[in-house]
PDB file of C-alpha atoms and ligand atoms in Angstrom:
ATOM      1  CA  UNK A 220       0.000   0.000   0.000  1.00 78.00           C
ATOM      2  CA  UNK A 221       1.246   3.467  -0.888  1.00 87.00           C
ATOM      3  CA  UNK A 222       2.559   5.385   2.128  1.00 95.00           C
ATOM      4  CA  UNK A 223       1.639   8.994   2.725  1.00 97.00           C
ATOM      5  CA  UNK A 224       2.830  11.834   4.949  1.00 98.00           C
ATOM      6  CA  UNK A 225       0.443  13.004   7.668  1.00 98.00           C
ATOM      7  CA  UNK A 226       0.861  16.422   9.293  1.00 98.00           C
ATOM      8  CA  UNK A 227      -1.020  17.168  12.520  1.00 98.00           C
ATOM      9  CA  UNK A 228      -0.805  20.758  13.715  1.00 98.00           C
ATOM     10  CA  UNK A 229      -2.659  22.736  16.329  1.00 97.00           C
ATOM     11  CA  UNK A 230      -2.625  24.599  19.607  1.00 95.00           C
ATOM     12  CA  UNK A 231      -0.845  23.344  22.749  1.00 91.00           C
ATOM     13  CA  UNK A 232      -2.466  20.432  24.559  1.00 91.00           C
ATOM     14  CA  UNK A 233      -5.097  19.691  21.921  1.00 94.00           C
ATOM     15  CA  UNK A 234      -4.202  15.988  22.057  1.00 92.00           C
ATOM     16  CA  UNK A 235      -2.252  16.121  18.779  1.00 95.00           C
ATOM     17  CA  UNK A 236       0.501  13.838  19.990  1.00 94.00           C
ATOM     18  CA  UNK A 237      -1.903  11.234  21.387  1.00 94.00           C
ATOM     19  CA  UNK A 238      -3.832  10.919  18.155  1.00 97.00           C
ATOM     20  CA  UNK A 239      -0.688  11.135  15.995  1.00 98.00           C
ATOM     21  CA  UNK A 240       0.883   8.267  17.936  1.00 97.00           C
ATOM     22  CA  UNK A 241      -2.294   6.128  17.767  1.00 97.00           C
ATOM     23  CA  UNK A 242      -2.535   6.731  14.049  1.00 98.00           C
ATOM     24  CA  UNK A 243       1.131   5.917  13.411  1.00 98.00           C
ATOM     25  CA  UNK A 244       0.832   2.674  15.406  1.00 97.00           C
ATOM     26  CA  UNK A 245      -2.312   1.663  13.528  1.00 97.00           C
ATOM     27  CA  UNK A 246      -0.841   2.361  10.094  1.00 97.00           C
ATOM     28  CA  UNK A 247       2.656   1.054  10.913  1.00 97.00           C
ATOM     29  CA  UNK A 248       4.082   4.520  10.308  1.00 97.00           C
ATOM     30  CA  UNK A 249       6.809   6.393  12.188  1.00 97.00           C
ATOM     31  CA  UNK A 250       5.567   8.942  14.725  1.00 97.00           C
ATOM     32  CA  UNK A 251       7.613  12.111  15.237  1.00 98.00           C
ATOM     33  CA  UNK A 252       6.850  14.541  18.072  1.00 98.00           C
ATOM     34  CA  UNK A 253       8.415  17.740  16.729  1.00 98.00           C
ATOM     35  CA  UNK A 254       7.542  19.649  19.925  1.00 98.00           C
ATOM     36  CA  UNK A 255       9.903  17.327  21.819  1.00 98.00           C
ATOM     37  CA  UNK A 256      12.750  18.687  19.684  1.00 98.00           C
ATOM     38  CA  UNK A 257      11.965  22.323  20.598  1.00 98.00           C
ATOM     39  CA  UNK A 258      11.625  21.235  24.228  1.00 98.00           C
ATOM     40  CA  UNK A 259      15.020  19.483  24.194  1.00 98.00           C
ATOM     41  CA  UNK A 260      16.725  22.597  22.771  1.00 98.00           C
ATOM     42  CA  UNK A 261      14.993  24.549  25.553  1.00 98.00           C
ATOM     43  CA  UNK A 262      16.299  22.169  28.202  1.00 98.00           C
ATOM     44  CA  UNK A 263      19.817  22.598  26.811  1.00 98.00           C
ATOM     45  CA  UNK A 264      19.380  26.383  26.981  1.00 98.00           C
ATOM     46  CA  UNK A 265      18.191  26.176  30.595  1.00 98.00           C
ATOM     47  CA  UNK A 266      21.092  23.950  31.589  1.00 98.00           C
ATOM     48  CA  UNK A 267      23.696  26.144  29.908  1.00 98.00           C
ATOM     49  CA  UNK A 268      22.777  29.587  31.225  1.00 98.00           C
ATOM     50  CA  UNK A 269      21.131  30.667  27.956  1.00 98.00           C
ATOM     51  CA  UNK A 270      17.603  31.167  29.251  1.00 98.00           C
ATOM     52  CA  UNK A 271      16.179  31.835  32.711  1.00 97.00           C
ATOM     53  CA  UNK A 272      13.495  34.073  34.207  1.00 95.00           C
ATOM     54  CA  UNK A 273      15.499  37.286  33.681  1.00 94.00           C
ATOM     55  CA  UNK A 274      17.793  36.374  30.828  1.00 97.00           C
ATOM     56  CA  UNK A 275      17.646  35.152  27.239  1.00 98.00           C
ATOM     57  CA  UNK A 276      21.042  35.146  25.514  1.00 98.00           C
ATOM     58  CA  UNK A 277      19.992  34.707  21.890  1.00 98.00           C
ATOM     59  CA  UNK A 278      23.540  35.024  20.518  1.00 98.00           C
ATOM     60  CA  UNK A 279      24.786  32.275  22.796  1.00 98.00           C
ATOM     61  CA  UNK A 280      21.869  30.093  21.743  1.00 98.00           C
ATOM     62  CA  UNK A 281      22.751  30.551  18.067  1.00 98.00           C
ATOM     63  CA  UNK A 282      26.441  29.795  18.768  1.00 98.00           C
ATOM     64  CA  UNK A 283      25.497  26.687  20.745  1.00 98.00           C
ATOM     65  CA  UNK A 284      23.286  25.134  18.077  1.00 98.00           C
ATOM     66  CA  UNK A 285      26.120  23.097  16.548  1.00 98.00           C
ATOM     67  CA  UNK A 286      26.690  21.481  19.979  1.00 98.00           C
ATOM     68  CA  UNK A 287      23.082  20.338  20.293  1.00 98.00           C
ATOM     69  CA  UNK A 288      22.483  16.845  18.938  1.00 98.00           C
ATOM     70  CA  UNK A 289      18.985  15.401  19.014  1.00 98.00           C
ATOM     71  CA  UNK A 290      17.990  11.835  18.299  1.00 98.00           C
ATOM     72  CA  UNK A 291      14.851   9.753  18.732  1.00 98.00           C
ATOM     73  CA  UNK A 292      15.387   6.191  19.949  1.00 98.00           C
ATOM     74  CA  UNK A 293      12.921   3.479  20.861  1.00 95.00           C
ATOM     75  CA  UNK A 294      13.488   0.367  22.961  1.00 96.00           C
ATOM     76  CA  UNK A 295      11.118  -2.553  22.495  1.00 94.00           C
ATOM     77  CA  UNK A 296       9.567  -2.137  25.960  1.00 95.00           C
ATOM     78  CA  UNK A 297       8.808   1.584  25.509  1.00 95.00           C
ATOM     79  CA  UNK A 298       5.487   2.581  24.031  1.00 91.00           C
ATOM     80  CA  UNK A 299       6.998   5.506  22.118  1.00 93.00           C
ATOM     81  CA  UNK A 300      10.380   6.781  20.980  1.00 96.00           C
ATOM     82  CA  UNK A 301      12.231   8.928  23.520  1.00 98.00           C
ATOM     83  CA  UNK A 302      14.185  12.024  22.645  1.00 98.00           C
ATOM     84  CA  UNK A 303      17.901  12.074  23.446  1.00 98.00           C
ATOM     85  CA  UNK A 304      19.801  15.315  23.956  1.00 98.00           C
ATOM     86  CA  UNK A 305      23.513  14.806  23.377  1.00 98.00           C
ATOM     87  CA  UNK A 306      23.157  11.119  24.153  1.00 98.00           C
ATOM     88  CA  UNK A 307      20.980  11.493  27.261  1.00 98.00           C
ATOM     89  CA  UNK A 308      17.346  10.409  27.462  1.00 98.00           C
ATOM     90  CA  UNK A 309      15.430  13.598  28.375  1.00 98.00           C
ATOM     91  CA  UNK A 310      11.924  12.436  27.427  1.00 98.00           C
ATOM     92  CA  UNK A 311      10.567  12.904  30.937  1.00 96.00           C
ATOM     93  CA  UNK A 312      12.467  16.076  31.869  1.00 97.00           C
ATOM     94  CA  UNK A 313      11.258  18.051  28.840  1.00 98.00           C
ATOM     95  CA  UNK A 314       7.596  17.712  29.903  1.00 94.00           C
ATOM     96  CA  UNK A 315       7.802  19.823  33.068  1.00 91.00           C
ATOM     97  CA  UNK A 316       6.179  23.240  33.406  1.00 91.00           C
ATOM     98  CA  UNK A 317       9.520  25.090  33.517  1.00 95.00           C
ATOM     99  CA  UNK A 318      10.444  23.813  30.053  1.00 97.00           C
ATOM    100  CA  UNK A 319       6.904  24.649  28.886  1.00 94.00           C
ATOM    101  CA  UNK A 320       7.411  28.225  30.072  1.00 93.00           C
ATOM    102  CA  UNK A 321      10.592  28.779  28.080  1.00 97.00           C
ATOM    103  CA  UNK A 322       9.913  26.723  24.962  1.00 97.00           C
ATOM    104  CA  UNK A 323       7.812  29.225  23.020  1.00 95.00           C
ATOM    105  CA  UNK A 324      10.451  32.023  23.145  1.00 96.00           C
ATOM    106  CA  UNK A 325      13.114  29.490  22.100  1.00 98.00           C
ATOM    107  CA  UNK A 326      10.893  28.375  19.192  1.00 97.00           C
ATOM    108  CA  UNK A 327      10.704  31.949  17.838  1.00 97.00           C
ATOM    109  CA  UNK A 328      14.411  31.913  16.941  1.00 98.00           C
ATOM    110  CA  UNK A 329      14.871  31.482  13.200  1.00 98.00           C
ATOM    111  CA  UNK A 330      18.179  29.574  13.441  1.00 98.00           C
ATOM    112  CA  UNK A 331      16.646  27.069  15.848  1.00 98.00           C
ATOM    113  CA  UNK A 332      13.771  26.473  13.435  1.00 98.00           C
ATOM    114  CA  UNK A 333      16.070  26.078  10.419  1.00 98.00           C
ATOM    115  CA  UNK A 334      18.063  23.403  12.224  1.00 98.00           C
ATOM    116  CA  UNK A 335      15.043  21.464  13.504  1.00 98.00           C
ATOM    117  CA  UNK A 336      13.011  21.732  10.300  1.00 98.00           C
ATOM    118  CA  UNK A 337      15.940  20.274   8.303  1.00 98.00           C
ATOM    119  CA  UNK A 338      16.141  17.308  10.679  1.00 98.00           C
ATOM    120  CA  UNK A 339      12.344  16.821  10.547  1.00 98.00           C
ATOM    121  CA  UNK A 340      12.336  16.864   6.741  1.00 98.00           C
ATOM    122  CA  UNK A 341      15.118  14.276   6.753  1.00 98.00           C
ATOM    123  CA  UNK A 342      12.981  12.000   8.944  1.00 97.00           C
ATOM    124  CA  UNK A 343      10.081  12.271   6.502  1.00 96.00           C
ATOM    125  CA  UNK A 344      11.993  11.545   3.302  1.00 96.00           C
ATOM    126  CA  UNK A 345      10.587   8.042   2.928  1.00 95.00           C
ATOM    127  CA  UNK A 346       7.001   9.011   3.810  1.00 97.00           C
ATOM    128  CA  UNK A 347       5.043   6.725   6.135  1.00 98.00           C
ATOM    129  CA  UNK A 348       5.372   9.350   8.837  1.00 98.00           C
ATOM    130  CA  UNK A 349       2.911  11.072  11.159  1.00 98.00           C
ATOM    131  CA  UNK A 350       4.428  14.265  12.580  1.00 98.00           C
ATOM    132  CA  UNK A 351       2.744  16.648  14.978  1.00 98.00           C
ATOM    133  CA  UNK A 352       3.651  20.252  15.742  1.00 98.00           C
ATOM    134  CA  UNK A 353       2.805  23.820  14.784  1.00 97.00           C
ATOM    135  CA  UNK A 354       4.249  24.256  11.279  1.00 98.00           C
ATOM    136  CA  UNK A 355       4.253  20.725   9.891  1.00 98.00           C
ATOM    137  CA  UNK A 356       1.570  21.296   7.236  1.00 98.00           C
ATOM    138  CA  UNK A 357       2.729  24.823   6.429  1.00 98.00           C
ATOM    139  CA  UNK A 358       6.550  24.627   6.477  1.00 98.00           C
ATOM    140  CA  UNK A 359       7.986  21.161   7.171  1.00 98.00           C
ATOM    141  CA  UNK A 360       5.793  19.143   4.775  1.00 98.00           C
ATOM    142  CA  UNK A 361       3.781  21.606   2.677  1.00 98.00           C
ATOM    143  CA  UNK A 362       3.051  18.711   0.282  1.00 98.00           C
ATOM    144  CA  UNK A 363       1.779  16.300   2.947  1.00 98.00           C
ATOM    145  CA  UNK A 364      -1.094  14.239   1.563  1.00 97.00           C
ATOM    146  CA  UNK A 365      -3.137  14.660   4.743  1.00 98.00           C
ATOM    147  CA  UNK A 366      -3.096  17.725   6.991  1.00 98.00           C
ATOM    148  CA  UNK A 367      -5.098  17.991  10.175  1.00 98.00           C
ATOM    149  CA  UNK A 368      -5.479  21.060  12.353  1.00 98.00           C
ATOM    150  CA  UNK A 369      -6.605  20.396  15.922  1.00 97.00           C
ATOM    151  CA  UNK A 370      -8.303  22.853  18.184  1.00 96.00           C
ATOM    152  CA  UNK A 371     -10.147  22.919  21.543  1.00 96.00           C
ATOM    153  CA  UNK A 372     -11.044  25.634  24.042  1.00 96.00           C
ATOM    154  CA  UNK A 373      -8.194  26.880  26.276  1.00 96.00           C
ATOM    155  CA  UNK A 374     -10.145  25.830  29.400  1.00 96.00           C
ATOM    156  CA  UNK A 375     -10.556  22.302  28.132  1.00 95.00           C
ATOM    157  CA  UNK A 376      -6.894  22.060  27.110  1.00 96.00           C
ATOM    158  CA  UNK A 377      -5.702  23.367  30.481  1.00 96.00           C
ATOM    159  CA  UNK A 378      -7.909  20.840  32.246  1.00 95.00           C
ATOM    160  CA  UNK A 379      -6.363  17.992  30.260  1.00 92.00           C
ATOM    161  CA  UNK A 380      -2.785  19.153  30.818  1.00 92.00           C
ATOM    162  CA  UNK A 381      -3.501  19.695  34.522  1.00 95.00           C
ATOM    163  CA  UNK A 382      -4.716  16.117  34.876  1.00 93.00           C
ATOM    164  CA  UNK A 383      -1.668  14.805  33.012  1.00 89.00           C
ATOM    165  CA  UNK A 384       0.821  16.689  35.217  1.00 91.00           C
ATOM    166  CA  UNK A 385      -1.021  15.717  38.414  1.00 93.00           C
ATOM    167  CA  UNK A 386      -0.798  12.077  37.381  1.00 93.00           C
ATOM    168  CA  UNK A 387       2.978  12.515  36.970  1.00 89.00           C
ATOM    169  CA  UNK A 388       3.086  13.857  40.511  1.00 91.00           C
ATOM    170  CA  UNK A 389       4.028  17.459  39.570  1.00 89.00           C
ATOM    171  CA  UNK A 390       2.919  20.098  42.098  1.00 89.00           C
ATOM    172  CA  UNK A 391       1.182  22.702  39.922  1.00 90.00           C
ATOM    173  CA  UNK A 392      -1.927  24.881  39.977  1.00 95.00           C
ATOM    174  CA  UNK A 393      -4.643  24.884  37.334  1.00 97.00           C
ATOM    175  CA  UNK A 394      -4.300  28.684  36.967  1.00 97.00           C
ATOM    176  CA  UNK A 395      -0.579  28.397  36.151  1.00 95.00           C
ATOM    177  CA  UNK A 396      -1.307  25.816  33.465  1.00 96.00           C
ATOM    178  CA  UNK A 397      -4.086  27.900  31.926  1.00 97.00           C
ATOM    179  CA  UNK A 398      -1.828  30.962  31.916  1.00 96.00           C
ATOM    180  CA  UNK A 399       0.983  28.979  30.293  1.00 95.00           C
ATOM    181  CA  UNK A 400      -1.357  27.662  27.577  1.00 96.00           C
ATOM    182  CA  UNK A 401      -2.694  31.156  26.825  1.00 96.00           C
ATOM    183  CA  UNK A 402       0.818  32.613  26.697  1.00 96.00           C
ATOM    184  CA  UNK A 403       2.055  29.871  24.401  1.00 94.00           C
ATOM    185  CA  UNK A 404      -0.984  30.305  22.112  1.00 96.00           C
ATOM    186  CA  UNK A 405      -0.141  33.975  21.875  1.00 97.00           C
ATOM    187  CA  UNK A 406       3.590  33.528  21.151  1.00 95.00           C
ATOM    188  CA  UNK A 407       3.060  30.561  18.791  1.00 94.00           C
ATOM    189  CA  UNK A 408       0.466  32.394  16.678  1.00 96.00           C
ATOM    190  CA  UNK A 409       2.112  35.828  16.571  1.00 97.00           C
ATOM    191  CA  UNK A 410       5.783  34.940  16.034  1.00 96.00           C
ATOM    192  CA  UNK A 411       7.305  36.121  12.794  1.00 97.00           C
ATOM    193  CA  UNK A 412       8.868  32.857  11.669  1.00 97.00           C
ATOM    194  CA  UNK A 413       6.419  30.054  10.872  1.00 97.00           C
ATOM    195  CA  UNK A 414       3.550  31.129  13.135  1.00 97.00           C
ATOM    196  CA  UNK A 415       0.934  28.555  14.032  1.00 96.00           C
ATOM    197  CA  UNK A 416      -1.589  28.688  11.181  1.00 96.00           C
ATOM    198  CA  UNK A 417      -4.043  26.280   9.697  1.00 97.00           C
ATOM    199  CA  UNK A 418      -2.707  25.316   6.263  1.00 98.00           C
ATOM    200  CA  UNK A 419      -5.210  26.151   3.501  1.00 98.00           C
ATOM    201  CA  UNK A 420      -5.684  22.479   2.706  1.00 98.00           C
ATOM    202  CA  UNK A 421      -5.848  21.260   6.327  1.00 98.00           C
ATOM    203  CA  UNK A 422      -8.966  19.712   7.821  1.00 98.00           C
ATOM    204  CA  UNK A 423      -9.880  21.351  11.137  1.00 97.00           C
ATOM    205  CA  UNK A 424     -11.093  19.255  14.062  1.00 97.00           C
ATOM    206  CA  UNK A 425     -12.370  20.833  17.272  1.00 96.00           C
ATOM    207  CA  UNK A 426     -12.163  18.101  19.884  1.00 94.00           C
ATOM    208  CA  UNK A 427     -13.478  20.050  22.897  1.00 93.00           C
ATOM    209  CA  UNK A 428     -16.435  17.682  23.046  1.00 92.00           C
ATOM    210  CA  UNK A 429     -14.737  14.502  21.825  1.00 93.00           C
ATOM    211  CA  UNK A 430     -13.169  11.715  23.824  1.00 91.00           C
ATOM    212  CA  UNK A 431      -9.914  10.062  22.696  1.00 91.00           C
ATOM    213  CA  UNK A 432     -11.714   7.211  21.002  1.00 95.00           C
ATOM    214  CA  UNK A 433     -14.021   9.479  18.958  1.00 94.00           C
ATOM    215  CA  UNK A 434     -11.101  11.636  17.976  1.00 95.00           C
ATOM    216  CA  UNK A 435      -9.040   8.652  16.850  1.00 97.00           C
ATOM    217  CA  UNK A 436     -11.884   7.316  14.708  1.00 97.00           C
ATOM    218  CA  UNK A 437     -12.408  10.654  12.974  1.00 97.00           C
ATOM    219  CA  UNK A 438      -8.709  10.989  12.153  1.00 97.00           C
ATOM    220  CA  UNK A 439      -8.289   7.326  11.178  1.00 98.00           C
ATOM    221  CA  UNK A 440     -11.214   7.551   8.755  1.00 98.00           C
ATOM    222  CA  UNK A 441      -9.651  10.606   7.136  1.00 97.00           C
ATOM    223  CA  UNK A 442      -6.319   8.797   6.791  1.00 97.00           C
ATOM    224  CA  UNK A 443      -7.932   5.685   5.296  1.00 96.00           C
ATOM    225  CA  UNK A 444      -9.925   7.786   2.839  1.00 96.00           C
ATOM    226  CA  UNK A 445      -6.830   9.703   1.813  1.00 96.00           C
ATOM    227  CA  UNK A 446      -4.689   6.584   1.402  1.00 95.00           C
ATOM    228  CA  UNK A 447      -7.422   4.969  -0.725  1.00 94.00           C
ATOM    229  CA  UNK A 448      -7.777   8.175  -2.774  1.00 92.00           C
ATOM    230  CA  UNK A 449     -11.415   8.721  -1.769  1.00 92.00           C
ATOM    231  CA  UNK A 450     -10.751  12.282  -0.591  1.00 89.00           C
TER     232      UNK A 450
HETATM  233  O1   DC B 251       3.762  20.302  21.066  1.00 97.48           O
HETATM  234  P1   DC B 251       4.420  20.894  22.317  1.00 97.48           P
HETATM  235  O2   DC B 251       3.479  21.589  23.236  1.00 97.48           O
HETATM  236  O3   DC B 251       5.288  19.896  23.013  1.00 97.48           O
HETATM  237  O4   DC B 251       5.406  22.041  21.723  1.00 97.48           O
HETATM  238  C1   DC B 251       6.182  22.840  22.564  1.00 97.48           C
HETATM  239  C2   DC B 251       6.456  24.175  21.924  1.00 97.48           C
HETATM  240  O5   DC B 251       7.345  24.015  20.825  1.00 97.48           O
HETATM  241  C3   DC B 251       5.268  24.959  21.402  1.00 97.48           C
HETATM  242  O6   DC B 251       4.730  25.849  22.372  1.00 97.48           O
HETATM  243  C4   DC B 251       5.812  25.694  20.215  1.00 97.48           C
HETATM  244  C5   DC B 251       7.013  24.912  19.789  1.00 97.48           C
HETATM  245  N1   DC B 251       6.835  24.142  18.541  1.00 97.48           N
HETATM  246  C6   DC B 251       7.007  24.803  17.358  1.00 97.48           C
HETATM  247  O7   DC B 251       7.236  26.013  17.361  1.00 97.48           O
HETATM  248  N2   DC B 251       6.938  24.129  16.187  1.00 97.48           N
HETATM  249  C7   DC B 251       6.677  22.820  16.170  1.00 97.48           C
HETATM  250  N3   DC B 251       6.622  22.166  14.992  1.00 97.48           N
HETATM  251  C8   DC B 251       6.459  22.117  17.385  1.00 97.48           C
HETATM  252  C9   DC B 251       6.526  22.815  18.562  1.00 97.48           C
END
């Protein structure tokens, strides 16, 4: 069967990565979480005095880019690939609220985007990939055969993220999460380089009222129809 490229973009915490992973597993495709790459660069910046509450040394970030090596690796007993930053598994560390607070400013930097987009395009060369992010359908794979744009209300997204972080045992308040989501929406949609936009040919799904199962079935049907050439 002919393999296609599937781009899933949308706002923070819309469940893009969950549905992208389910879809990739079902189709036997590779799943790539592009947000994890921006998060890993952010973690590097935090660990190397490049970004903190009162400081963002953009020049140092640009100079450091050649020292940042990202790789996805999957062991058979893991349910998804983990991201490695310079050889270290940082999959868990990149999900905390501190990284979430700094990632959007880091993702505005053109040189960061050029580096990560090139690596993402490399991973999609053979098709059979489901990638989620903010600019996958607009910049990374403008020719993707299927583009989905996910949306949900900020309240609903904050509620989901809050539950996720509580389950991990993080001590956080709902208000902080909601504020972080609203700030990231603002930075992601208003940045100059590759702002979050629905591609003209993307299909929009608002999943505020959908559970994971409903959402998966909607997206899977679209993928099957596209692969079979029905849409
Ligand atoms: O998907 P996520 O929430 O893990 O992404 C974290 C941040 O990374 C997001 O706020 C914006 C940035 N990002 C991006 O600019 N482009 C992408 N393709 C993916 C993520």
